[in-house]
Amino acid sequence: MNISHIPFGTTDWSTMERTEHSALAGQAFWRTQQFGDIRVRMVEYSTGYVSDHWCSKGHILLCLEGELHTELEDGRSFTLTPGMSYQVADQAEAHRSTAPKGAKLFIVD
């Protein structure tokens, strides 16, 4: 990741517009900041959230609240709880997530 041409700034996530995104079950809400090619998001998954797609985008993801279950296309699965993170490169390993108990995440991609 090359971070350039971004002056120092702060973000009050509670003031950012909250947008709803599709899911097979439950709801996904994003608050998003875009800095050139870098997208930074605070994401909330409702209880029972199930992703509606396999994702091949790279992310650095930190679980802030709840529990995130992530399945890789090769069958491996991982569970994140508050304070845990994962990282994956673009086009590296397709993944999809569920949040049976709901989750709040901080994601950079």
Short mmCIF file of N, CA, C and O in Angstrom, two decimals, residues 7-105:
data_model
loop_
_atom_site.label_atom_id
_atom_site.label_comp_id
_atom_site.label_asym_id
_atom_site.label_seq_id
_atom_site.Cartn_x
_atom_site.Cartn_y
_atom_site.Cartn_z
N PRO A 7 -3.35 14.68 3.47
CA PRO A 7 -2.94 15.50 4.62
C PRO A 7 -3.50 14.92 5.92
O PRO A 7 -4.46 14.15 5.91
N PHE A 8 -2.90 15.30 7.04
CA PHE A 8 -3.39 14.85 8.34
C PHE A 8 -4.84 15.28 8.49
O PHE A 8 -5.23 16.39 8.14
N GLY A 9 -5.65 14.39 9.02
CA GLY A 9 -7.06 14.70 9.26
C GLY A 9 -7.63 13.74 10.28
O GLY A 9 -7.02 12.72 10.61
N THR A 10 -8.78 14.07 10.79
CA THR A 10 -9.49 13.20 11.72
C THR A 10 -10.87 12.90 11.13
O THR A 10 -11.37 13.64 10.28
N THR A 11 -11.46 11.81 11.58
CA THR A 11 -12.80 11.43 11.12
C THR A 11 -13.67 11.13 12.32
O THR A 11 -13.31 10.30 13.15
N ASP A 12 -14.80 11.80 12.41
CA ASP A 12 -15.83 11.47 13.40
C ASP A 12 -16.81 10.57 12.68
O ASP A 12 -17.68 11.03 11.94
N TRP A 13 -16.65 9.27 12.85
CA TRP A 13 -17.44 8.30 12.10
C TRP A 13 -18.94 8.45 12.36
O TRP A 13 -19.75 8.13 11.51
N SER A 14 -19.30 8.95 13.52
CA SER A 14 -20.74 9.10 13.84
C SER A 14 -21.40 10.15 12.96
O SER A 14 -22.63 10.16 12.84
N THR A 15 -20.63 11.02 12.32
CA THR A 15 -21.21 12.06 11.46
C THR A 15 -21.21 11.67 9.99
O THR A 15 -21.77 12.39 9.17
N MET A 16 -20.59 10.56 9.66
CA MET A 16 -20.52 10.12 8.26
C MET A 16 -21.85 9.49 7.85
O MET A 16 -22.50 8.80 8.64
N GLU A 17 -22.22 9.71 6.58
CA GLU A 17 -23.45 9.11 6.05
C GLU A 17 -23.39 7.60 6.16
O GLU A 17 -22.38 6.97 5.85
N ARG A 18 -24.49 7.00 6.60
CA ARG A 18 -24.60 5.54 6.76
C ARG A 18 -25.38 5.00 5.56
O ARG A 18 -26.53 5.38 5.35
N THR A 19 -24.75 4.11 4.78
CA THR A 19 -25.40 3.54 3.61
C THR A 19 -25.62 2.05 3.81
O THR A 19 -24.79 1.36 4.41
N GLU A 20 -26.74 1.54 3.30
CA GLU A 20 -27.05 0.12 3.42
C GLU A 20 -26.59 -0.61 2.17
O GLU A 20 -26.73 -0.10 1.06
N HIS A 21 -26.05 -1.82 2.36
CA HIS A 21 -25.55 -2.62 1.25
C HIS A 21 -26.18 -4.00 1.29
O HIS A 21 -26.58 -4.48 2.35
N SER A 22 -26.23 -4.64 0.12
CA SER A 22 -26.96 -5.90 -0.03
C SER A 22 -26.34 -7.03 0.79
O SER A 22 -25.15 -7.02 1.10
N ALA A 23 -27.19 -8.00 1.10
CA ALA A 23 -26.79 -9.20 1.84
C ALA A 23 -27.80 -10.30 1.55
O ALA A 23 -28.94 -10.00 1.20
N LEU A 24 -27.38 -11.55 1.70
CA LEU A 24 -28.34 -12.66 1.59
C LEU A 24 -29.30 -12.65 2.77
O LEU A 24 -30.47 -12.98 2.64
N ALA A 25 -28.77 -12.29 3.93
CA ALA A 25 -29.57 -12.20 5.15
C ALA A 25 -28.97 -11.11 6.02
O ALA A 25 -27.79 -10.81 5.95
N GLY A 26 -29.81 -10.51 6.84
CA GLY A 26 -29.34 -9.43 7.70
C GLY A 26 -29.08 -8.17 6.90
O GLY A 26 -29.50 -8.04 5.75
N GLN A 27 -28.38 -7.23 7.52
CA GLN A 27 -28.12 -5.95 6.89
C GLN A 27 -26.66 -5.57 7.07
O GLN A 27 -26.03 -5.93 8.07
N ALA A 28 -26.14 -4.82 6.09
CA ALA A 28 -24.79 -4.29 6.16
C ALA A 28 -24.87 -2.77 6.02
O ALA A 28 -25.51 -2.27 5.09
N PHE A 29 -24.26 -2.06 6.94
CA PHE A 29 -24.24 -0.60 6.90
C PHE A 29 -22.79 -0.13 6.87
O PHE A 29 -21.97 -0.59 7.67
N TRP A 30 -22.50 0.78 5.94
CA TRP A 30 -21.14 1.30 5.78
C TRP A 30 -21.13 2.80 6.04
O TRP A 30 -22.06 3.52 5.66
N ARG A 31 -20.04 3.27 6.64
CA ARG A 31 -19.69 4.69 6.68
C ARG A 31 -18.32 4.74 6.02
O ARG A 31 -17.39 4.06 6.47
N THR A 32 -18.20 5.49 4.94
CA THR A 32 -17.04 5.38 4.05
C THR A 32 -16.34 6.71 3.84
O THR A 32 -16.98 7.74 3.65
N GLN A 33 -15.01 6.65 3.87
CA GLN A 33 -14.16 7.77 3.48
C GLN A 33 -13.28 7.27 2.33
O GLN A 33 -12.77 6.14 2.38
N GLN A 34 -13.09 8.09 1.30
CA GLN A 34 -12.23 7.75 0.19
C GLN A 34 -11.06 8.72 0.16
O GLN A 34 -11.26 9.94 0.20
N PHE A 35 -9.84 8.18 0.13
CA PHE A 35 -8.63 8.99 0.08
C PHE A 35 -7.83 8.52 -1.14
O PHE A 35 -7.05 7.57 -1.03
N GLY A 36 -8.06 9.12 -2.28
CA GLY A 36 -7.42 8.63 -3.50
C GLY A 36 -7.86 7.21 -3.78
O GLY A 36 -9.06 6.94 -3.86
N ASP A 37 -6.90 6.31 -3.88
CA ASP A 37 -7.22 4.89 -4.14
C ASP A 37 -7.53 4.11 -2.87
O ASP A 37 -7.81 2.92 -2.94
N ILE A 38 -7.45 4.75 -1.72
CA ILE A 38 -7.64 4.04 -0.45
C ILE A 38 -9.03 4.32 0.10
O ILE A 38 -9.42 5.47 0.30
N ARG A 39 -9.78 3.26 0.33
CA ARG A 39 -11.11 3.36 0.92
C ARG A 39 -11.01 2.92 2.38
O ARG A 39 -10.43 1.88 2.69
N VAL A 40 -11.59 3.72 3.27
CA VAL A 40 -11.59 3.42 4.70
C VAL A 40 -13.05 3.36 5.14
O VAL A 40 -13.82 4.29 4.85
N ARG A 41 -13.43 2.29 5.84
CA ARG A 41 -14.84 2.11 6.19
C ARG A 41 -15.02 1.66 7.64
O ARG A 41 -14.21 0.90 8.16
N MET A 42 -16.11 2.13 8.22
CA MET A 42 -16.62 1.58 9.47
C MET A 42 -17.86 0.80 9.01
O MET A 42 -18.79 1.37 8.44
N VAL A 43 -17.86 -0.50 9.24
CA VAL A 43 -18.93 -1.37 8.73
C VAL A 43 -19.62 -2.05 9.91
O VAL A 43 -18.96 -2.54 10.82
N GLU A 44 -20.94 -2.06 9.85
CA GLU A 44 -21.73 -2.76 10.86
C GLU A 44 -22.56 -3.83 10.17
O GLU A 44 -23.25 -3.54 9.18
N TYR A 45 -22.47 -5.06 10.68
CA TYR A 45 -23.31 -6.17 10.20
C TYR A 45 -24.32 -6.48 11.29
O TYR A 45 -23.95 -6.65 12.46
N SER A 46 -25.58 -6.57 10.90
CA SER A 46 -26.62 -6.91 11.87
C SER A 46 -26.51 -8.37 12.26
O SER A 46 -25.84 -9.18 11.59
N THR A 47 -27.17 -8.73 13.34
CA THR A 47 -27.26 -10.12 13.76
C THR A 47 -27.82 -10.94 12.60
O THR A 47 -28.79 -10.54 11.96
N GLY A 48 -27.17 -12.05 12.29
CA GLY A 48 -27.64 -12.93 11.21
C GLY A 48 -27.15 -12.53 9.83
O GLY A 48 -27.58 -13.12 8.83
N TYR A 49 -26.23 -11.58 9.73
CA TYR A 49 -25.72 -11.14 8.43
C TYR A 49 -25.06 -12.29 7.69
O TYR A 49 -24.30 -13.07 8.26
N VAL A 50 -25.36 -12.40 6.37
CA VAL A 50 -24.72 -13.37 5.47
C VAL A 50 -24.38 -12.63 4.18
O VAL A 50 -25.27 -12.07 3.53
N SER A 51 -23.11 -12.63 3.80
CA SER A 51 -22.67 -11.97 2.57
C SER A 51 -23.34 -12.58 1.35
O SER A 51 -23.59 -13.79 1.31
N ASP A 52 -23.59 -11.74 0.35
CA ASP A 52 -24.24 -12.24 -0.87
C ASP A 52 -23.25 -12.49 -2.01
O ASP A 52 -23.64 -12.70 -3.14
N HIS A 53 -21.93 -12.48 -1.71
CA HIS A 53 -20.95 -12.69 -2.77
C HIS A 53 -19.61 -13.15 -2.21
O HIS A 53 -19.33 -12.96 -1.04
N TRP A 54 -18.81 -13.73 -3.08
CA TRP A 54 -17.41 -14.00 -2.79
C TRP A 54 -16.64 -12.74 -3.14
O TRP A 54 -16.83 -12.18 -4.21
N CYS A 55 -15.78 -12.30 -2.26
CA CYS A 55 -15.02 -11.07 -2.46
C CYS A 55 -13.57 -11.41 -2.78
O CYS A 55 -12.96 -12.24 -2.09
N SER A 56 -13.01 -10.76 -3.81
CA SER A 56 -11.60 -10.99 -4.13
C SER A 56 -10.76 -9.72 -3.95
O SER A 56 -9.60 -9.68 -4.33
N LYS A 57 -11.38 -8.69 -3.35
CA LYS A 57 -10.66 -7.44 -3.07
C LYS A 57 -9.79 -7.64 -1.84
O LYS A 57 -10.14 -8.35 -0.92
N GLY A 58 -8.65 -6.99 -1.82
CA GLY A 58 -7.79 -7.04 -0.65
C GLY A 58 -8.31 -6.11 0.44
O GLY A 58 -8.91 -5.07 0.15
N HIS A 59 -8.08 -6.48 1.68
CA HIS A 59 -8.52 -5.68 2.83
C HIS A 59 -7.52 -5.82 3.97
O HIS A 59 -6.86 -6.84 4.10
N ILE A 60 -7.52 -4.84 4.83
CA ILE A 60 -7.01 -4.97 6.20
C ILE A 60 -8.24 -4.69 7.06
O ILE A 60 -8.86 -3.64 6.93
N LEU A 61 -8.63 -5.64 7.86
CA LEU A 61 -9.90 -5.59 8.58
C LEU A 61 -9.65 -5.83 10.07
O LEU A 61 -8.98 -6.79 10.44
N LEU A 62 -10.22 -4.96 10.91
CA LEU A 62 -10.13 -5.08 12.37
C LEU A 62 -11.53 -5.22 12.94
O LEU A 62 -12.39 -4.39 12.65
N CYS A 63 -11.75 -6.25 13.72
CA CYS A 63 -13.03 -6.46 14.38
C CYS A 63 -13.06 -5.62 15.67
O CYS A 63 -12.20 -5.78 16.54
N LEU A 64 -14.05 -4.73 15.75
CA LEU A 64 -14.19 -3.86 16.92
C LEU A 64 -15.20 -4.40 17.92
O LEU A 64 -15.02 -4.25 19.13
N GLU A 65 -16.28 -4.99 17.41
CA GLU A 65 -17.35 -5.52 18.26
C GLU A 65 -17.93 -6.76 17.60
O GLU A 65 -17.87 -6.91 16.38
N GLY A 66 -18.54 -7.61 18.39
CA GLY A 66 -19.24 -8.77 17.86
C GLY A 66 -18.30 -9.88 17.44
O GLY A 66 -17.24 -10.08 18.03
N GLU A 67 -18.69 -10.57 16.37
CA GLU A 67 -17.95 -11.74 15.91
C GLU A 67 -18.13 -11.88 14.41
O GLU A 67 -19.26 -11.84 13.92
N LEU A 68 -17.03 -12.03 13.68
CA LEU A 68 -17.07 -12.17 12.23
C LEU A 68 -16.54 -13.54 11.85
O LEU A 68 -15.44 -13.92 12.25
N HIS A 69 -17.32 -14.28 11.07
CA HIS A 69 -16.90 -15.58 10.56
C HIS A 69 -16.57 -15.38 9.08
O HIS A 69 -17.43 -14.92 8.32
N THR A 70 -15.35 -15.74 8.69
CA THR A 70 -14.92 -15.58 7.30
C THR A 70 -14.52 -16.92 6.74
O THR A 70 -13.70 -17.64 7.34
N GLU A 71 -15.10 -17.26 5.60
CA GLU A 71 -14.81 -18.52 4.91
C GLU A 71 -14.02 -18.19 3.66
O GLU A 71 -14.34 -17.24 2.94
N LEU A 72 -12.95 -18.95 3.41
CA LEU A 72 -12.20 -18.81 2.18
C LEU A 72 -12.73 -19.81 1.16
O LEU A 72 -13.28 -20.85 1.51
N GLU A 73 -12.54 -19.49 -0.11
CA GLU A 73 -13.05 -20.34 -1.18
C GLU A 73 -12.47 -21.75 -1.13
O GLU A 73 -13.10 -22.71 -1.58
N ASP A 74 -11.28 -21.91 -0.52
CA ASP A 74 -10.67 -23.24 -0.42
C ASP A 74 -11.21 -24.06 0.74
O ASP A 74 -10.76 -25.16 1.00
N GLY A 75 -12.18 -23.49 1.49
CA GLY A 75 -12.83 -24.23 2.57
C GLY A 75 -12.36 -23.87 3.98
O GLY A 75 -13.02 -24.22 4.95
N ARG A 76 -11.23 -23.19 4.10
CA ARG A 76 -10.78 -22.78 5.43
C ARG A 76 -11.73 -21.72 5.98
O ARG A 76 -12.34 -20.98 5.22
N SER A 77 -11.83 -21.66 7.31
CA SER A 77 -12.67 -20.63 7.92
C SER A 77 -11.97 -20.07 9.16
O SER A 77 -11.17 -20.75 9.81
N PHE A 78 -12.30 -18.81 9.46
CA PHE A 78 -11.68 -18.09 10.56
C PHE A 78 -12.75 -17.28 11.29
O PHE A 78 -13.69 -16.80 10.67
N THR A 79 -12.59 -17.14 12.59
CA THR A 79 -13.50 -16.34 13.40
C THR A 79 -12.71 -15.22 14.05
O THR A 79 -11.71 -15.47 14.72
N LEU A 80 -13.19 -13.99 13.84
CA LEU A 80 -12.58 -12.82 14.48
C LEU A 80 -13.48 -12.33 15.59
O LEU A 80 -14.70 -12.26 15.43
N THR A 81 -12.86 -11.99 16.71
CA THR A 81 -13.55 -11.37 17.84
C THR A 81 -12.88 -10.01 18.07
O THR A 81 -11.84 -9.72 17.48
N PRO A 82 -13.45 -9.17 18.92
CA PRO A 82 -12.89 -7.83 19.10
C PRO A 82 -11.38 -7.84 19.39
O PRO A 82 -10.89 -8.63 20.20
N GLY A 83 -10.68 -6.99 18.64
CA GLY A 83 -9.23 -6.90 18.77
C GLY A 83 -8.46 -7.76 17.79
O GLY A 83 -7.24 -7.64 17.68
N MET A 84 -9.16 -8.62 17.04
CA MET A 84 -8.51 -9.47 16.04
C MET A 84 -8.66 -8.83 14.67
O MET A 84 -9.61 -8.10 14.41
N SER A 85 -7.72 -9.15 13.78
CA SER A 85 -7.77 -8.61 12.43
C SER A 85 -7.39 -9.67 11.42
O SER A 85 -6.86 -10.72 11.77
N TYR A 86 -7.66 -9.37 10.14
CA TYR A 86 -7.09 -10.16 9.06
C TYR A 86 -6.65 -9.23 7.95
O TYR A 86 -7.07 -8.08 7.89
N GLN A 87 -5.78 -9.75 7.10
CA GLN A 87 -5.32 -9.02 5.95
C GLN A 87 -5.21 -9.99 4.79
O GLN A 87 -4.87 -11.15 4.98
N VAL A 88 -5.58 -9.51 3.61
CA VAL A 88 -5.51 -10.33 2.41
C VAL A 88 -5.30 -9.39 1.22
O VAL A 88 -5.83 -8.28 1.20
N ALA A 89 -4.49 -9.82 0.26
CA ALA A 89 -4.18 -9.00 -0.91
C ALA A 89 -5.28 -9.09 -1.96
O ALA A 89 -6.09 -10.03 -1.96
N ASP A 90 -5.31 -8.11 -2.85
CA ASP A 90 -6.22 -8.16 -4.00
C ASP A 90 -5.98 -9.44 -4.78
O ASP A 90 -4.83 -9.84 -5.01
N GLN A 91 -7.05 -10.10 -5.18
CA GLN A 91 -7.03 -11.30 -6.02
C GLN A 91 -6.25 -12.46 -5.38
O GLN A 91 -5.87 -13.39 -6.07
N ALA A 92 -6.03 -12.43 -4.06
CA ALA A 92 -5.23 -13.48 -3.42
C ALA A 92 -6.07 -14.69 -3.04
O ALA A 92 -5.79 -15.80 -3.46
N GLU A 93 -7.09 -14.49 -2.23
CA GLU A 93 -7.92 -15.59 -1.77
C GLU A 93 -9.35 -15.08 -1.59
O GLU A 93 -9.62 -14.25 -0.71
N ALA A 94 -10.26 -15.57 -2.42
CA ALA A 94 -11.65 -15.14 -2.32
C ALA A 94 -12.21 -15.52 -0.95
O ALA A 94 -11.88 -16.58 -0.41
N HIS A 95 -13.04 -14.64 -0.42
CA HIS A 95 -13.56 -14.83 0.93
C HIS A 95 -14.99 -14.29 1.01
O HIS A 95 -15.39 -13.45 0.21
N ARG A 96 -15.75 -14.80 1.97
CA ARG A 96 -17.08 -14.27 2.27
C ARG A 96 -17.33 -14.42 3.75
O ARG A 96 -16.75 -15.28 4.41
N SER A 97 -18.19 -13.55 4.27
CA SER A 97 -18.35 -13.49 5.73
C SER A 97 -19.78 -13.60 6.17
O SER A 97 -20.72 -13.30 5.43
N THR A 98 -19.93 -14.01 7.43
CA THR A 98 -21.21 -14.01 8.12
C THR A 98 -20.97 -13.42 9.51
O THR A 98 -19.84 -13.40 10.00
N ALA A 99 -22.04 -12.93 10.11
CA ALA A 99 -21.95 -12.38 11.46
C ALA A 99 -23.18 -12.84 12.25
O ALA A 99 -24.14 -12.08 12.41
N PRO A 100 -23.18 -14.08 12.71
CA PRO A 100 -24.34 -14.61 13.42
C PRO A 100 -24.78 -13.75 14.61
O PRO A 100 -25.97 -13.64 14.89
N LYS A 101 -23.80 -13.12 15.29
CA LYS A 101 -24.11 -12.29 16.46
C LYS A 101 -24.02 -10.80 16.14
O LYS A 101 -24.11 -9.98 17.04
N GLY A 102 -23.78 -10.46 14.85
CA GLY A 102 -23.54 -9.08 14.47
C GLY A 102 -22.07 -8.73 14.66
O GLY A 102 -21.35 -9.42 15.38
N ALA A 103 -21.62 -7.67 13.99
CA ALA A 103 -20.22 -7.26 14.11
C ALA A 103 -20.06 -5.80 13.70
O ALA A 103 -20.85 -5.28 12.90
N LYS A 104 -19.04 -5.17 14.27
CA LYS A 104 -18.64 -3.83 13.85
C LYS A 104 -17.17 -3.91 13.48
O LYS A 104 -16.36 -4.44 14.25
N LEU A 105 -16.82 -3.42 12.28
CA LEU A 105 -15.50 -3.61 11.70
C LEU A 105 -14.92 -2.29 11.25
O LEU A 105 -15.65 -1.39 10.82
#
